[in-house]
Coordinates of C-alpha atoms in Angstrom, one line a residue:
M1 CA 37.1 -8.0 2.3
S2 CA 37.6 -7.3 -1.5
N3 CA 36.2 -4.2 -3.1
Y4 CA 33.8 -6.5 -5.1
S5 CA 32.2 -7.9 -2.0
R6 CA 31.2 -4.1 -1.0
R7 CA 27.6 -3.4 -2.1
L8 CA 25.8 -0.2 -3.1
P9 CA 22.4 -0.4 -1.3
I10 CA 19.5 1.1 -3.1
Y11 CA 16.2 1.5 -1.1
L12 CA 12.9 2.2 -3.0
L13 CA 10.2 3.7 -0.9
L14 CA 7.1 3.5 -3.0
D15 CA 3.6 5.1 -2.4
C16 CA 1.0 2.3 -3.1
S17 CA -2.1 4.4 -1.6
E18 CA -5.5 4.1 -3.5
S19 CA -4.7 7.3 -5.4
M20 CA -2.2 5.4 -7.6
A21 CA -5.0 3.2 -8.8
G22 CA -5.4 2.5 -12.5
E23 CA -2.9 3.2 -15.1
A24 CA -0.2 4.7 -12.7
F25 CA -0.2 1.5 -10.4
T26 CA 0.1 -0.9 -13.3
A27 CA 2.8 1.5 -14.7
L28 CA 4.5 1.6 -11.3
Q29 CA 4.7 -2.3 -11.1
N30 CA 6.0 -2.5 -14.7
G31 CA 8.4 0.1 -14.1
V32 CA 10.1 -1.7 -11.3
N33 CA 10.3 -4.7 -13.2
A34 CA 11.9 -3.0 -16.2
M35 CA 14.3 -1.4 -13.9
I36 CA 15.6 -4.6 -12.4
N37 CA 15.9 -6.0 -15.9
E38 CA 17.9 -3.2 -17.2
L39 CA 20.2 -3.0 -14.3
R40 CA 20.9 -6.6 -14.7
T41 CA 22.5 -5.8 -18.2
N42 CA 25.3 -3.7 -16.4
P43 CA 28.2 -5.9 -15.3
M44 CA 29.2 -3.3 -12.6
A45 CA 25.8 -3.0 -11.3
L46 CA 25.5 -7.0 -10.9
E47 CA 28.7 -6.8 -9.1
T48 CA 27.8 -4.2 -6.6
V49 CA 24.0 -3.3 -6.5
A50 CA 21.6 -4.6 -3.7
I51 CA 18.0 -3.4 -3.6
S52 CA 15.4 -3.3 -1.0
L53 CA 11.8 -2.3 -1.5
I54 CA 9.6 -0.6 1.1
T55 CA 5.9 0.2 0.5
F56 CA 3.6 2.6 2.3
A57 CA -0.1 3.0 2.2
S58 CA -2.5 1.9 5.1
T59 CA 0.8 0.5 6.5
A60 CA 4.4 0.7 5.9
K61 CA 6.4 -2.5 5.5
Q62 CA 9.7 -3.7 4.1
V63 CA 8.5 -6.0 1.4
I64 CA 12.1 -7.1 0.3
P65 CA 15.0 -6.7 2.5
L66 CA 18.5 -5.7 1.1
T67 CA 18.9 -8.3 -1.7
D68 CA 21.8 -8.6 -4.3
L69 CA 20.5 -7.5 -7.8
L70 CA 20.9 -10.9 -9.2
K71 CA 18.7 -12.5 -6.5
F72 CA 16.1 -9.8 -6.4
Q73 CA 12.6 -11.0 -7.3
V74 CA 10.1 -8.1 -8.0
P75 CA 7.1 -8.6 -5.7
Q76 CA 3.3 -8.0 -6.7
L77 CA 2.7 -4.7 -5.3
R78 CA -0.5 -4.2 -3.2
L79 CA -2.8 -1.0 -3.0
G80 CA -4.1 0.4 0.2
S81 CA -5.8 3.2 1.9
G82 CA -3.6 6.1 3.1
T83 CA -0.1 7.5 2.7
K84 CA 2.0 6.6 5.7
L85 CA 5.1 8.3 4.6
G86 CA 6.3 8.7 8.3
A87 CA 6.2 5.0 9.0
A88 CA 7.9 4.2 5.9
L89 CA 10.7 6.6 6.9
D90 CA 11.0 5.2 10.4
I91 CA 11.4 1.6 8.9
W92 CA 14.0 2.7 6.4
Q93 CA 16.1 4.2 9.2
K94 CA 16.0 0.9 11.1
C95 CA 16.9 -1.1 7.8
L96 CA 20.1 1.2 7.3
E97 CA 21.1 0.5 10.8
R98 CA 20.6 -3.5 10.4
E99 CA 21.4 -4.0 6.7
V100 CA 24.1 -1.6 5.7
A101 CA 27.8 -3.1 6.6
K102 CA 29.7 -0.5 8.5
T103 CA 33.5 0.0 8.0
T104 CA 35.6 -1.5 10.9
A105 CA 39.3 -1.7 11.5
E106 CA 39.3 -5.2 9.6
Q107 CA 37.2 -4.2 6.5
K108 CA 35.6 -1.7 4.5
G109 CA 31.9 -1.3 4.7
D110 CA 29.1 -1.0 2.1
Y111 CA 29.1 2.1 -0.1
K112 CA 26.8 5.2 0.8
P113 CA 23.3 3.9 0.0
I114 CA 21.0 5.8 -2.3
C115 CA 17.2 6.1 -1.3
F116 CA 14.4 7.0 -3.9
I117 CA 11.2 8.0 -2.4
L118 CA 8.1 8.3 -4.7
T119 CA 4.9 9.6 -3.6
D120 CA 1.7 11.1 -5.1
G121 CA -0.1 12.4 -2.1
E122 CA -0.2 14.0 1.2
P123 CA 1.2 12.0 4.2
T124 CA -1.8 10.6 6.4
D125 CA 0.3 9.9 9.5
A126 CA 2.6 11.8 11.9
W127 CA 5.7 12.3 9.6
E128 CA 7.2 15.5 10.5
N129 CA 9.6 14.3 13.4
V130 CA 10.9 11.3 11.6
A131 CA 11.4 13.6 8.3
Q132 CA 13.4 16.0 10.6
K133 CA 15.5 13.3 11.9
V134 CA 16.2 11.9 8.4
R135 CA 17.1 15.3 7.2
T136 CA 19.5 16.1 10.0
T137 CA 21.3 12.7 10.8
I138 CA 21.0 10.7 7.5
V139 CA 20.8 12.5 4.3
G140 CA 24.2 13.3 3.1
K141 CA 25.7 11.8 5.9
K142 CA 24.8 8.2 5.9
A143 CA 22.8 8.1 2.6
N144 CA 21.9 10.1 -0.5
V145 CA 17.9 10.8 -0.8
I146 CA 16.2 11.5 -3.6
A147 CA 12.3 12.4 -3.2
V148 CA 10.2 12.2 -6.1
A149 CA 6.8 14.1 -6.3
C150 CA 4.3 12.3 -8.6
G151 CA 1.3 14.2 -10.1
P152 CA -0.3 17.4 -8.8
D153 CA -1.2 16.2 -5.2
A154 CA 2.3 15.6 -4.1
D155 CA 3.6 18.7 -1.8
T156 CA 7.2 19.5 -2.8
E157 CA 7.7 21.7 0.0
K158 CA 6.9 18.7 2.4
L159 CA 9.3 16.6 0.5
R160 CA 12.2 19.3 0.9
R161 CA 11.8 18.8 4.8
I162 CA 13.2 15.3 4.0
T163 CA 15.8 16.0 1.4
E164 CA 16.8 19.0 -0.8
T165 CA 16.9 16.8 -3.8
V166 CA 13.4 16.8 -4.9
I167 CA 12.2 16.0 -8.5
V168 CA 8.7 16.4 -10.0
L169 CA 7.0 13.7 -12.4
K170 CA 4.6 16.1 -14.4
Q171 CA 2.0 13.5 -14.9
A172 CA 1.4 9.8 -13.6
T173 CA 1.0 8.3 -16.9
P174 CA 2.5 4.9 -18.1
D175 CA 4.8 6.6 -20.3
T176 CA 6.1 8.8 -17.6
F177 CA 6.6 6.2 -15.1
A178 CA 8.4 4.2 -17.9
K179 CA 10.8 7.1 -18.4
F180 CA 11.2 7.6 -14.5
F181 CA 12.2 4.1 -13.9
K182 CA 14.7 4.1 -17.0
W183 CA 16.1 7.2 -15.4
I184 CA 16.4 5.5 -11.9
S185 CA 18.3 2.5 -13.6
A186 CA 20.6 5.0 -15.3
S187 CA 21.1 6.9 -11.9
V188 CA 22.2 3.5 -10.2
S189 CA 24.4 2.5 -13.1
V190 CA 26.2 5.6 -12.9
A191 CA 26.7 5.3 -9.4
S192 CA 27.9 1.9 -9.5
E193 CA 30.3 2.8 -12.3
R194 CA 31.8 5.9 -10.5
I195 CA 31.5 4.4 -7.1
E196 CA 35.1 4.6 -6.1
T197 CA 35.5 8.3 -7.0
A198 CA 32.2 9.4 -5.2
T199 CA 32.4 12.2 -3.0
E200 CA 30.5 13.4 0.1
Q201 CA 28.6 16.0 -2.1
G202 CA 26.5 13.1 -3.0
V203 CA 25.8 11.0 -6.2
A204 CA 25.9 12.5 -9.7
L205 CA 22.5 12.1 -11.5
P206 CA 21.9 11.6 -15.1
R207 CA 20.2 14.5 -17.2
L208 CA 16.4 14.4 -16.5
P209 CA 14.0 13.7 -19.2
E210 CA 12.8 17.2 -19.4
D211 CA 9.5 16.1 -21.3
C212 CA 8.1 14.5 -18.1
M213 CA 10.4 15.4 -15.1
E214 CA 11.5 18.7 -13.7
I215 CA 13.3 20.1 -10.6
P216 CA 10.9 22.4 -8.9
Q217 CA 12.0 26.1 -7.9
P218 CA 13.5 26.1 -4.4
G219 CA 11.3 28.2 -2.0
K220 CA 8.3 28.4 -4.5
P221 CA 5.2 28.8 -2.1
A222 CA 3.2 25.7 -2.0
E223 CA -0.5 26.0 -3.0
V224 CA -2.8 26.1 0.1
I225 CA -5.0 23.0 -0.1
T226 CA -8.0 23.6 2.3
S227 CA -9.5 20.4 1.1
E228 CA -8.8 17.0 -0.6
R229 CA -8.7 17.1 -4.3
Q230 CA -9.9 13.4 -4.7
I231 CA -11.7 11.0 -2.5
F232 CA -12.4 7.3 -2.8
L233 CA -15.1 5.0 -2.0
H234 CA -14.4 1.1 -1.5
A235 CA -17.2 -0.9 -3.3
K236 CA -17.8 -4.5 -4.6
C237 CA -19.9 -5.8 -7.6
V238 CA -23.0 -7.1 -6.7
K239 CA -22.8 -9.8 -9.4
N240 CA -19.2 -11.3 -8.8
S241 CA -18.1 -9.6 -5.4
G242 CA -15.2 -8.0 -7.3
F243 CA -13.5 -5.2 -5.2
Y244 CA -13.2 -1.8 -7.0
L245 CA -12.4 1.7 -6.1
L246 CA -14.8 4.7 -7.0
R247 CA -12.6 7.9 -7.8
Y248 CA -14.3 11.3 -7.2
V249 CA -12.4 14.6 -8.1
K250 CA -13.1 18.0 -6.7
S251 CA -15.1 20.0 -9.2
G252 CA -16.1 22.9 -7.0
N253 CA -17.8 24.4 -3.9
R254 CA -21.5 24.6 -4.3
D255 CA -22.2 27.0 -1.6
Q256 CA -19.8 29.4 -2.8
L257 CA -21.2 29.4 -6.3
L258 CA -24.5 30.3 -4.6
G259 CA -23.1 32.9 -2.5
L260 CA -23.7 31.4 0.8
G261 CA -21.4 31.5 3.7
N262 CA -21.1 27.5 4.3
S263 CA -18.7 25.6 2.6
Q264 CA -19.4 22.0 1.0
D265 CA -17.1 20.9 -1.5
I266 CA -18.4 18.9 -4.6
Y267 CA -16.8 15.9 -6.1
K268 CA -17.6 14.5 -9.5
A269 CA -17.2 10.8 -10.2
I270 CA -14.5 10.3 -12.8
A271 CA -13.2 6.8 -12.7
T272 CA -13.7 3.2 -11.3
H273 CA -10.6 0.9 -10.7
A274 CA -10.9 -2.9 -10.4
V275 CA -8.5 -4.1 -7.6
K276 CA -7.3 -7.7 -7.1
E277 CA -5.8 -7.3 -3.7
F278 CA -6.2 -4.3 -1.3
E279 CA -4.8 -3.6 2.1
F280 CA -7.7 -2.0 4.4
E281 CA -6.9 -0.1 7.6
E282 CA -6.9 -2.3 10.6
N283 CA -9.1 0.0 12.6
G284 CA -11.6 1.0 9.6
Q285 CA -11.6 4.1 7.9
G286 CA -13.4 6.5 10.1
L287 CA -13.9 9.2 7.4
Q288 CA -17.0 9.9 5.8
V289 CA -18.7 11.9 2.9
S290 CA -22.1 13.0 2.4
T291 CA -23.7 11.9 -0.9
T292 CA -25.2 15.4 -1.2
Q293 CA -21.3 16.1 -2.2
L294 CA -21.0 13.5 -4.8
E295 CA -21.9 14.1 -8.4
D296 CA -22.6 11.4 -11.2
F297 CA -21.7 7.9 -11.7
Q298 CA -19.2 5.7 -13.2
P299 CA -19.9 2.1 -14.3
C300 CA -18.9 -0.9 -12.1
P301 CA -15.7 -2.4 -13.9
Y302 CA -17.0 -5.8 -13.6
C303 CA -20.8 -5.7 -14.7
S304 CA -21.1 -2.2 -16.0
N305 CA -23.9 -1.4 -13.5
Q306 CA -24.3 2.4 -13.7
L307 CA -25.3 3.2 -10.1
W308 CA -23.9 2.4 -6.5
A309 CA -25.8 1.8 -3.3
M310 CA -25.0 1.3 0.4
C311 CA -26.4 -1.3 2.7
S312 CA -27.9 -1.0 6.0
Q313 CA -24.5 -2.2 7.4
G314 CA -22.7 0.7 5.6
H315 CA -21.1 -1.4 2.7
V316 CA -20.9 -0.1 -0.8
H317 CA -21.8 -2.1 -4.0
C318 CA -22.9 -1.4 -7.5
C319 CA -26.5 -1.2 -8.3
P320 CA -28.7 -1.5 -11.4
E321 CA -30.8 1.3 -12.5
Y322 CA -34.2 0.9 -10.9
Q323 CA -37.6 3.0 -10.4
G324 CA -38.9 3.6 -6.8
S325 CA -37.2 0.7 -4.8
L326 CA -35.1 -2.4 -5.2
T327 CA -34.3 -5.4 -3.4
L328 CA -30.7 -6.5 -3.3
T329 CA -28.1 -8.7 -1.2
C330 CA -25.0 -7.0 -0.3
P331 CA -21.8 -8.8 -1.7
W332 CA -19.9 -7.6 1.3
C333 CA -22.0 -8.9 4.3
N334 CA -24.9 -10.9 2.6
T335 CA -27.5 -8.5 4.0
T336 CA -30.8 -8.3 2.1
D337 CA -32.2 -4.7 2.0
T338 CA -34.5 -2.6 0.0
Y339 CA -33.0 0.2 -1.5
A340 CA -34.7 3.6 -2.4
A341 CA -33.1 7.0 -3.4
Q342 CA -32.0 9.1 -0.5
N343 CA -29.1 11.2 0.8
F344 CA -26.7 9.5 3.5
D345 CA -23.2 9.6 4.7
V346 CA -20.8 7.2 3.4
G347 CA -17.5 5.7 4.6
R348 CA -14.5 6.7 2.3
G349 CA -10.9 5.7 2.0
R350 CA -7.9 8.0 2.9
G351 CA -6.4 8.5 -0.6

């Protein structure tokens, strides 16, 4: 086997949870496209790089197996509910064993893979054991792993339980994602060009764009988060059945402000996001929030209705403003109900 038939495997593990909805998710899709296009301008990358894409949300899956750069076709990413990082790491381990050629007496195997993990939130599955296995048996030995914490909800201390190489994206904006994926393409290009002189110490990374990326201080105490910063409701437009997400952000604790001993976090509506394709959890959400904890409204992204309501079957949809009561047909289940203002518990996503 000649050197030119040896590959540099690159694995992208991308968080596609509902908290990425909106500009961040569009920028993520555009960033992957731009990265592939830029890498194809590098002759050495074309000779050596092979890329695989693993996504995680309500489930984790290898969307694209390890594929030569020239043949790689960027898929349409899909949002989902949840952040199953543990499942993604487990899939990645199995992909390494199955896809990366090992050195034998007859030929040299592939070069040491590089894995980029991007996540913007807390894992929602059992991730600790697989993270420990990855840290002790794979990182530095079988692959170089770079974890990227995107935005304020990603816990860098948790990511350090996977790898010591952790980078923070200061904000999840289109400009930040564009610079981030440009940095990834530069990292891969550098690795492909210096591949024959690489050491066991790991891959040499290009300088970070300091205006949008930073390396967090090791050992810095993680912020203690006692409740979720964001919650999401799954809704449909009552006029065209278009699916969308209602985003609420924690704005305070009403009982603490009143000096009471109870604890009820309050969330304020800040955005709605139209979503073309969405992956629901197979066994349903199971999580609920009381409408007494939800403040304000944001308009339906399809018809601009200012309110939302829940049918008798538990489905959320937009609703026009009304006085007293209103009769509507739910776009989820076609149940016709009479609606009136009241408080209730409503199902929500896992973020």
